[in-house]
XYZ file of C-alpha atoms in Angstrom:
603
model
C 7.047 -20.111 -8.389
C 8.281 -21.572 -5.098
C 10.961 -23.977 -4.020
C 11.640 -25.889 -0.824
C 14.826 -27.633 0.278
C 14.528 -30.639 2.558
C 17.535 -31.990 4.403
C 17.714 -34.574 7.176
C 18.234 -33.290 10.706
C 21.812 -34.116 11.824
C 22.062 -36.591 14.665
C 24.394 -35.845 17.581
C 26.626 -38.831 16.876
C 30.128 -39.082 15.494
C 29.083 -42.303 13.775
C 26.306 -40.554 11.821
C 26.892 -39.999 8.100
C 23.416 -39.462 6.604
C 19.760 -39.768 7.503
C 17.739 -40.922 4.527
C 14.629 -38.923 3.752
C 11.297 -40.700 3.479
C 8.550 -38.247 2.532
C 5.213 -37.984 0.767
C 3.894 -34.995 -1.172
C 0.175 -34.822 -1.945
C -2.291 -32.334 -3.386
C -5.399 -34.223 -2.270
C -8.013 -32.838 0.098
C -7.722 -31.841 2.898
C -4.208 -30.736 1.848
C -5.727 -28.271 -0.609
C -9.080 -26.463 -0.425
C -9.208 -26.226 -4.213
C -11.718 -28.342 -6.089
C -9.628 -30.105 -8.698
C -8.099 -33.329 -9.918
C -4.701 -34.524 -8.729
C -2.512 -36.868 -10.739
C 1.113 -37.826 -11.322
C 2.276 -37.189 -14.880
C 5.808 -37.712 -16.171
C 7.123 -37.596 -12.628
C 5.334 -34.346 -11.706
C 2.473 -34.043 -9.235
C -0.285 -31.964 -10.826
C -3.481 -30.397 -9.528
C -5.828 -28.965 -12.158
C -9.201 -27.330 -11.734
C -11.341 -24.226 -12.062
C -12.333 -21.371 -9.834
C -15.752 -21.458 -8.184
C -18.993 -20.391 -9.822
C -21.120 -17.655 -8.261
C -24.497 -16.090 -8.920
C -25.226 -18.677 -11.647
C -22.117 -17.579 -13.549
C -20.074 -20.687 -14.402
C -16.406 -20.905 -13.450
C -14.178 -19.831 -16.323
C -10.711 -19.469 -14.832
C -8.595 -22.622 -15.068
C -5.529 -23.309 -12.942
C -2.702 -25.795 -12.583
C -0.272 -26.489 -9.770
C 2.758 -28.577 -10.713
C 5.170 -30.062 -8.167
C 8.501 -31.605 -9.110
C 10.838 -33.280 -6.613
C 14.554 -33.498 -7.337
C 16.192 -35.914 -4.867
C 19.883 -36.318 -4.296
C 20.378 -39.976 -3.765
C 17.405 -42.295 -3.377
C 14.455 -41.824 -5.669
C 11.207 -39.906 -6.216
C 8.239 -41.750 -7.673
C 4.494 -41.485 -8.045
C 2.085 -43.689 -6.131
C -1.656 -43.343 -5.397
C -1.815 -39.820 -6.814
C 1.097 -38.577 -4.694
C 4.849 -38.172 -5.001
C 7.041 -40.184 -2.653
C 10.707 -39.821 -1.813
C 12.707 -42.699 -0.376
C 16.348 -43.085 0.570
C 17.373 -39.570 -0.442
C 20.024 -37.448 1.275
C 18.339 -34.216 0.174
C 15.297 -33.252 -1.824
C 14.536 -30.021 -3.668
C 10.806 -29.439 -4.215
C 9.868 -27.086 -7.042
C 6.315 -25.725 -7.159
C 4.832 -23.812 -10.094
C 1.303 -22.424 -10.199
C -0.536 -20.661 -13.021
C -4.013 -19.756 -14.175
C -5.546 -19.070 -17.567
C -5.905 -15.359 -16.763
C -4.529 -13.113 -19.502
C -6.424 -9.913 -18.745
C -9.738 -8.562 -17.471
C -11.539 -9.827 -20.592
C -9.392 -12.826 -21.461
C -9.019 -16.172 -19.684
C -7.670 -18.084 -22.667
C -4.209 -18.677 -21.238
C -2.684 -22.139 -20.940
C -1.799 -22.876 -17.298
C -0.111 -26.148 -18.249
C 2.264 -24.423 -20.648
C 2.960 -21.759 -18.040
C 3.892 -24.171 -15.247
C 6.092 -26.251 -17.542
C 7.849 -23.127 -18.787
C 8.369 -21.902 -15.230
C 9.951 -25.166 -14.139
C 12.112 -25.261 -17.257
C 13.563 -21.862 -16.336
C 14.583 -22.974 -12.852
C 18.036 -24.078 -11.905
C 18.030 -27.497 -10.252
C 20.683 -26.482 -7.718
C 19.437 -25.070 -4.407
C 22.440 -22.840 -3.801
C 22.113 -21.219 -7.223
C 18.353 -20.779 -6.702
C 18.986 -19.071 -3.408
C 21.699 -16.875 -4.911
C 19.328 -15.804 -7.693
C 16.651 -14.970 -5.143
C 19.028 -12.894 -3.041
C 20.310 -11.039 -6.101
C 16.724 -10.170 -6.996
C 15.587 -9.186 -3.515
C 18.425 -7.785 -1.441
C 19.344 -4.788 -3.631
C 15.739 -3.564 -3.318
C 15.392 -4.298 0.374
C 18.741 -2.793 1.340
C 18.013 0.588 -0.233
C 16.516 1.813 3.041
C 17.821 1.411 6.595
C 16.086 2.429 9.809
C 17.197 2.203 13.436
C 15.881 3.806 16.611
C 17.936 1.953 19.198
C 17.695 -1.497 20.759
C 17.381 -3.001 24.228
C 17.607 -6.543 25.557
C 13.970 -6.984 24.538
C 15.118 -7.259 20.915
C 16.647 -10.659 21.748
C 13.258 -12.140 22.609
C 11.125 -14.084 20.108
C 8.905 -11.798 18.039
C 5.653 -13.200 19.442
C 6.765 -12.359 22.982
C 7.775 -8.866 21.943
C 4.351 -8.215 20.428
C 2.470 -9.771 23.336
C 4.355 -7.619 25.864
C 4.816 -4.507 23.759
C 2.764 -2.344 26.140
C 5.280 -2.860 28.958
C 8.560 -3.685 27.211
C 11.115 -1.004 26.414
C 11.609 -2.264 22.870
C 12.195 0.507 20.297
C 13.671 -2.017 17.863
C 10.217 -3.598 17.455
C 9.150 -0.473 15.565
C 12.162 -0.764 13.242
C 11.416 -4.458 12.679
C 7.782 -3.654 11.835
C 8.964 -0.887 9.500
C 11.162 -3.220 7.474
C 8.560 -5.978 7.623
C 6.147 -3.614 5.865
C 8.724 -3.038 3.145
C 9.256 -6.797 2.886
C 5.540 -7.356 2.366
C 5.274 -4.886 -0.494
C 8.504 -6.059 -2.128
C 7.152 -9.602 -1.972
C 3.639 -9.075 -3.291
C 3.800 -6.271 -5.861
C 6.413 -6.502 -8.577
C 6.327 -5.591 -12.287
C 4.182 -8.118 -14.133
C 2.179 -9.201 -11.077
C -1.192 -8.082 -9.756
C -1.150 -5.191 -7.247
C -1.188 -5.753 -3.507
C -4.747 -6.445 -2.385
C -6.273 -6.761 1.072
C -4.295 -9.875 2.004
C -1.521 -9.682 -0.572
C -0.118 -13.089 -1.525
C -1.021 -14.515 1.848
C -4.734 -15.155 1.435
C -5.378 -18.818 2.294
C -9.083 -19.094 1.451
C -11.030 -19.799 -1.725
C -13.677 -17.334 -0.558
C -11.697 -14.777 1.431
C -12.999 -11.834 3.464
C -14.021 -8.962 1.203
C -13.054 -11.181 -1.720
C -9.375 -10.302 -1.110
C -10.080 -7.514 -3.583
C -9.098 -3.882 -3.934
C -11.051 -1.609 -1.615
C -10.143 1.773 -3.053
C -11.784 4.100 -0.567
C -8.585 3.779 1.536
C -7.129 0.262 1.729
C -5.433 -0.096 -1.660
C -4.106 3.434 -1.483
C -2.677 2.736 1.973
C -0.901 -0.331 0.614
C 1.128 1.951 -1.628
C 1.785 4.881 0.707
C 5.319 3.666 1.525
C 6.243 2.661 -2.030
C 7.598 5.974 -3.319
C 9.231 7.468 -0.189
C 10.755 4.160 0.906
C 12.466 3.407 -2.412
C 10.127 0.703 -3.670
C 9.057 2.582 -6.780
C 9.162 -0.540 -8.955
C 6.412 -1.999 -6.780
C 3.978 0.643 -8.033
C 4.043 -0.710 -11.603
C 1.223 -3.256 -11.021
C -0.959 -0.511 -9.545
C -0.317 1.751 -12.529
C -1.187 -1.102 -14.890
C -4.403 -1.773 -12.990
C -5.492 1.871 -13.119
C -4.932 1.928 -16.884
C -7.193 -1.121 -17.232
C -9.777 0.415 -14.900
C -9.871 3.483 -17.133
C -11.157 1.230 -19.933
C -13.890 -0.489 -17.933
C -14.592 2.758 -16.097
C -15.291 4.535 -19.369
C -18.206 2.157 -19.902
C -19.508 2.824 -16.386
C -19.197 6.577 -16.924
C -21.101 6.446 -20.188
C -23.801 3.956 -19.183
C -24.413 4.988 -15.569
C -23.806 8.721 -15.841
C -23.868 9.731 -19.509
C -20.430 11.236 -18.983
C -17.083 11.381 -20.713
C -13.917 10.042 -19.161
C -13.985 7.202 -16.674
C -15.026 6.460 -13.098
C -14.545 3.782 -10.478
C -16.367 3.569 -7.186
C -15.153 2.106 -3.892
C -14.061 -1.352 -5.022
C -12.448 -3.182 -7.907
C -11.047 -6.647 -8.575
C -9.122 -8.840 -11.002
C -11.702 -8.028 -13.682
C -11.378 -4.266 -13.082
C -15.005 -3.792 -12.114
C -15.879 -0.107 -11.730
C -19.622 0.096 -10.995
C -21.080 0.563 -7.485
C -21.261 -2.634 -5.404
C -22.114 -3.715 -1.843
C -25.065 -1.412 -1.248
C -25.480 2.348 -1.282
C -23.827 2.932 2.106
C -20.525 1.643 0.744
C -20.675 1.608 -3.011
C -22.250 4.867 -4.164
C -18.972 6.784 -3.951
C -17.500 7.860 -7.309
C -14.022 8.869 -6.136
C -12.013 5.616 -6.096
C -10.463 6.095 -9.511
C -9.740 9.753 -8.836
C -7.862 8.873 -5.641
C -5.806 6.221 -7.433
C -4.796 8.847 -9.984
C -2.912 10.557 -7.173
C -0.622 7.536 -7.076
C 0.007 7.986 -10.794
C 1.010 11.581 -10.064
C 3.136 10.613 -7.032
C 5.105 8.186 -9.184
C 6.013 11.136 -11.383
C 6.559 13.580 -8.518
C 9.145 11.356 -6.826
C 10.904 10.341 -10.050
C 10.328 13.270 -12.464
C 10.204 11.093 -15.587
C 8.365 13.129 -18.241
C 8.009 10.157 -20.588
C 6.131 8.298 -17.859
C 3.962 11.352 -17.190
C 2.994 11.521 -20.860
C 2.032 7.845 -20.655
C -0.380 8.252 -17.724
C -1.658 11.745 -18.509
C -4.606 10.464 -20.623
C -5.764 8.360 -17.653
C -5.606 11.335 -15.295
C -7.313 13.549 -17.874
C -10.114 11.010 -18.303
C -10.742 10.957 -14.558
C -10.996 14.757 -14.549
C -13.303 14.776 -17.586
C -15.797 12.597 -15.748
C -16.148 15.117 -12.947
C -16.309 18.082 -15.276
C -19.399 16.386 -16.735
C -20.997 15.245 -13.468
C -20.353 17.932 -10.858
C -23.491 19.918 -10.093
C -24.147 23.329 -8.601
C -25.320 23.016 -5.002
C -28.612 24.884 -4.555
C -27.371 26.637 -1.404
C -24.512 28.275 -3.307
C -21.742 26.076 -1.885
C -20.283 25.522 -5.331
C -19.704 22.465 -7.510
C -20.327 19.188 -5.693
C -20.497 15.473 -6.330
C -24.031 14.119 -6.088
C -24.933 11.458 -5.227
C -21.955 10.499 -3.101
C -21.074 9.639 0.502
C -18.298 9.993 3.033
C -16.845 6.491 2.850
C -18.739 3.965 4.942
C -19.921 6.499 7.518
C -23.553 7.315 8.270
C -24.732 10.858 8.768
C -27.527 11.676 11.268
C -30.402 11.017 8.889
C -30.122 7.241 8.768
C -28.208 7.069 5.497
C -24.801 7.670 3.989
C -25.802 9.174 0.627
C -25.293 12.920 0.443
C -24.014 15.751 -1.751
C -20.461 17.048 -1.691
C -18.781 15.368 1.315
C -15.498 16.960 2.318
C -13.312 14.133 1.053
C -14.707 14.393 -2.482
C -13.815 18.062 -2.796
C -10.373 17.415 -1.291
C -9.576 14.597 -3.733
C -10.854 16.679 -6.641
C -8.672 19.626 -5.643
C -5.648 17.343 -5.914
C -6.804 15.661 -9.113
C -7.567 18.944 -10.885
C -4.319 20.520 -9.646
C -2.158 17.651 -10.811
C -3.922 17.206 -14.145
C -3.356 20.910 -14.778
C 0.304 20.630 -13.732
C 0.799 17.610 -15.974
C -0.817 19.485 -18.859
C 1.560 22.386 -18.375
C 4.651 20.191 -17.998
C 3.739 18.333 -21.190
C 2.753 21.571 -22.964
C -0.610 20.369 -24.164
C -4.351 20.878 -23.613
C -4.168 24.530 -22.548
C -7.933 25.014 -22.932
C -8.656 21.888 -20.915
C -6.233 23.067 -18.239
C -8.157 26.330 -17.893
C -11.440 24.416 -17.636
C -10.072 22.175 -14.895
C -8.674 25.059 -12.870
C -11.943 26.961 -13.184
C -13.842 23.973 -11.810
C -11.297 23.582 -9.014
C -11.899 27.179 -7.922
C -15.603 26.443 -7.503
C -15.213 23.401 -5.207
C -16.440 23.935 -1.619
C -13.744 24.929 0.844
C -13.103 22.874 3.965
C -15.271 24.004 6.873
C -14.885 24.112 10.646
C -17.918 22.975 12.667
C -19.408 24.292 15.864
C -17.375 21.826 17.969
C -14.163 23.053 16.401
C -13.872 19.968 14.196
C -13.153 19.710 10.486
C -16.549 18.997 8.958
C -16.994 15.649 7.280
C -20.012 16.897 5.348
C -21.080 20.239 3.904
C -23.533 20.551 6.771
C -22.350 20.474 10.378
C -23.528 16.933 11.114
C -20.409 15.458 12.753
C -21.443 15.643 16.391
C -24.837 14.064 15.663
C -23.516 11.215 13.509
C -24.368 7.763 14.918
C -20.754 6.497 15.054
C -18.616 9.181 16.730
C -15.554 6.881 16.778
C -15.900 5.635 13.200
C -12.822 3.918 11.779
C -12.763 6.017 8.586
C -11.441 9.560 8.865
C -12.144 10.393 5.248
C -12.474 14.145 5.709
C -8.868 14.272 6.935
C -7.532 13.290 3.501
C -6.584 16.969 3.122
C -4.095 16.577 6.014
C -2.764 13.205 4.876
C -2.027 11.950 2.282
C -2.667 15.382 0.752
C -0.912 18.608 1.738
C -3.966 20.869 1.461
C -3.954 21.260 5.262
C -0.725 21.763 7.190
C 0.153 23.130 10.579
C 2.167 26.007 9.048
C 0.125 27.032 6.005
C -3.410 26.489 7.335
C -3.105 26.443 11.130
C -6.833 26.889 11.812
C -7.748 23.936 9.609
C -4.923 21.888 11.145
C -6.330 22.562 14.631
C -9.771 21.522 13.374
C -8.308 18.310 11.944
C -6.670 17.613 15.303
C -10.012 18.130 17.031
C -11.599 15.613 14.661
C -8.827 13.122 15.406
C -9.292 13.516 19.133
C -13.045 13.054 18.784
C -12.601 9.860 16.756
C -10.137 8.365 19.223
C -6.858 6.525 18.712
C -7.934 2.891 19.016
C -9.572 1.469 15.919
C -9.066 -1.279 13.351
C -5.486 -1.952 12.306
C -5.530 0.009 9.056
C -7.438 2.875 10.686
C -4.730 3.156 13.356
C -2.197 3.184 10.517
C -3.935 6.207 8.993
C -4.066 7.939 12.382
C -0.301 7.519 12.798
C 0.297 9.392 9.549
C -2.195 12.109 10.485
C -0.634 12.744 13.899
C 2.804 12.818 12.284
C 1.604 15.546 9.911
C 0.408 17.498 12.941
C 3.956 17.359 14.328
C 3.104 15.684 17.631
C 5.811 13.041 17.947
C 4.834 11.634 21.335
C 1.154 11.322 20.409
C 2.161 9.696 17.115
C 4.333 7.213 18.982
C 1.525 6.450 21.411
C -0.769 5.555 18.512
C 2.024 3.514 16.926
C 2.291 1.457 20.107
C -1.405 0.639 19.806
C -0.734 -0.719 16.323
C 2.217 -2.800 17.550
C 0.235 -4.335 20.412
C -1.295 -7.828 20.404
C -4.805 -6.519 19.698
C -3.713 -5.157 16.321
C -0.618 -7.174 15.401
C -0.400 -10.951 15.167
C 2.695 -12.866 16.381
C 4.005 -12.998 12.792
C 3.521 -9.172 12.529
C 0.519 -9.335 10.180
C -2.000 -6.569 10.761
C -4.812 -7.948 12.931
C -7.871 -6.646 11.165
C -9.674 -9.992 11.579
C -8.938 -12.336 10.018
C -6.067 -10.226 8.716
C -5.244 -7.689 6.052
C -1.934 -6.061 5.328
C -2.901 -2.432 4.742
C -2.303 -1.662 8.426
C 1.270 -2.888 8.016
C 1.832 -0.465 5.158
C 0.145 2.401 6.977
C 2.306 1.848 10.054
C 5.490 1.597 8.001
C 4.789 4.836 6.176
C 3.748 6.549 9.389
C 7.180 5.930 10.903
C 8.807 7.414 7.805
C 6.554 10.482 8.170
C 7.775 10.903 11.731
C 11.339 11.333 10.431
C 10.983 12.869 6.954
C 8.066 14.649 5.285
C 8.288 15.959 1.755
C 5.987 18.280 -0.113
C 6.510 20.149 -3.363
C 9.504 22.400 -2.842
C 10.313 21.448 0.765
C 11.646 18.537 2.790
C 11.220 18.565 6.568
C 13.380 16.395 8.804
C 12.408 15.147 12.262
C 8.934 16.758 12.113
C 7.372 14.331 14.593
C 10.295 12.734 16.409
C 9.109 11.161 19.691
C 11.050 11.398 22.937
C 11.144 7.569 22.912
C 13.557 7.711 19.943
C 16.325 10.068 21.139
C 18.876 8.563 18.765
C 18.611 6.839 15.395
C 18.903 7.052 11.641
C 16.845 6.674 8.470
C 18.779 6.239 5.236
C 17.844 5.862 1.595
C 14.435 7.578 1.648
C 13.125 9.475 -1.365
C 11.521 12.910 -1.422
C 9.298 14.712 -3.883
C 11.178 16.431 -6.664
C 13.519 13.512 -7.342
C 15.630 13.785 -4.181
C 17.135 11.172 -1.877
C 17.935 11.632 1.778
C 19.841 10.189 4.723
C 19.130 11.485 8.238
C 20.748 10.653 11.577
C 19.963 12.240 14.917
C 20.956 12.249 18.574
C 19.292 13.902 21.544
C 16.452 14.813 19.226
C 18.603 16.909 16.851
C 19.957 16.047 13.392
C 23.611 14.992 13.408
C 23.831 14.019 9.740
C 21.750 15.128 6.762
C 22.802 14.006 3.282
C 20.764 15.178 0.300
C 21.086 13.639 -3.169
C 19.586 14.705 -6.472
C 20.248 15.801 -10.020
C 22.996 18.437 -10.214
C 21.499 21.902 -10.260
C 18.142 20.928 -8.722
C 16.999 23.042 -5.784
C 14.766 22.485 -2.775
C 14.293 23.718 0.763
C 15.238 21.540 3.732
C 13.640 22.384 7.073
C 14.307 21.367 10.646
C 12.002 23.077 13.142
C 12.191 26.777 12.237
C 15.519 26.549 10.415
C 15.199 26.389 6.624
C 18.050 25.852 4.175
C 17.727 26.429 0.438
C 19.904 23.768 -1.162
C 21.215 23.422 -4.698
C 22.597 20.013 -5.607
C 26.281 20.273 -6.635
C 27.826 18.503 -9.654
C 28.684 15.498 -7.471
C 24.954 14.853 -6.967
C 25.251 14.897 -3.163
C 25.603 17.467 -0.416
C 25.739 17.493 3.394
C 23.714 19.910 5.476
C 24.481 21.248 8.922
C 21.608 21.944 11.330
C 23.753 22.185 14.475
């Protein structure tokens, strides 16, 4: 549902009282790329049609767009298949769109009834419409604040700031980009909608790049990285709903393709919750997409600690684990249990193919999946035998390995330095560093150094979303100035359009979300049992604040700093809950008081 308010532009004349609007509203080509029929019916402009057919499969999805113009003064009337407004002082244009989609297996909905119902719910007064919108949006948006200082550059138009970002001293551009990322997710993923896809709501093509689908070997997951820590937890609901539906279609794929229990999804899915391999073996023969998405189901629990929700999603997580218990195979060289066939997403190894056994990312994702399924089982006090089976399989997964060049190996064999694309955009084998916590600079320093070597070998400049991932990885390594340097690449005109969309041609918004979350990781990182503040603070941000963030364990946090040191740390949580809070080498064990809030001193 959309609405537009049209008013005449005031003339600079004391004699002026009103400028009458004369306007025309049409849904004919070339105004719309949709193939459909436009007509005026009962004063509404209507476009009806179907989606396009492909591969000899006829179009089945029906749609309707309905436009209603409410003039103040003058009149609105239909003529030649268009709506016209004449003599009005103001005009409010209401636009409702709907399809016949009900679910992955059902397109029996009535788009006409849906658009009429939507318009019937709307208030005809612009001010009340705006007030309703603000009441819906602002409380969510204003949960989190972020500032890292401002210079005169912040007064320039945004396009100029982006175009000159390499030379301007403009720290406020980062804060603007941060909140823009939150705006995008708040705008395109709400309860009852579809999840955020590659272009979100902003796709403008009937046949968009990559189908504007859900690429789940990184892109969809990246879309939701900032949702939990940056207080947009409601936005995850569409993703959770999608994963539940994928578990149903994925059960068929598991049974038919693999003869396995549980469910599986490969590297891509869509509105119909497809789960089988697509797009050729180099891309599609990767069985880990559903398993990775299950980590978002767990994160939603870990940040909120709602046991009723955990009980709701536990069967989905269990089903994902069951699939791998049935399909993992013993590697003949004694490496342990591995996925086979699989691949390291979209990257070729030296033998002219991508297909392999047991790439590093698969074992890393499975370590998290098995760990969190076991934890959920214990929290819910069920499936003790299954929990033991999962943990036994986890213990037999191959450990991460360091190659002869000091890098973290992407494959079981030390192929990295001979791979044909040394600067490949994907850094799949670094999943263990981020978003996972399997590798960290304190707990596994040797593996962290190997991950850093891999990052340096891959290089900083890549596609927009790949730079977004690199920002988060460097933040986990605690190098604030290097993280900021990579962030500036993302904010430059090669990777950010004048409107701040991520410039992965033509555009996709995952880079926006990756960059937003990366800035949060520079200021606050949370893992089970510990929150670290200012872990990767760059020298370019000597003073600032980040307020309203969430941390694992059900905590909330405000942080302010000056001269690179925390000046204010406020921790919120349920009374009696405990966690550790770290700054550099200083660690405080904190118990939340009855008030639900406490202040910490790191002076």
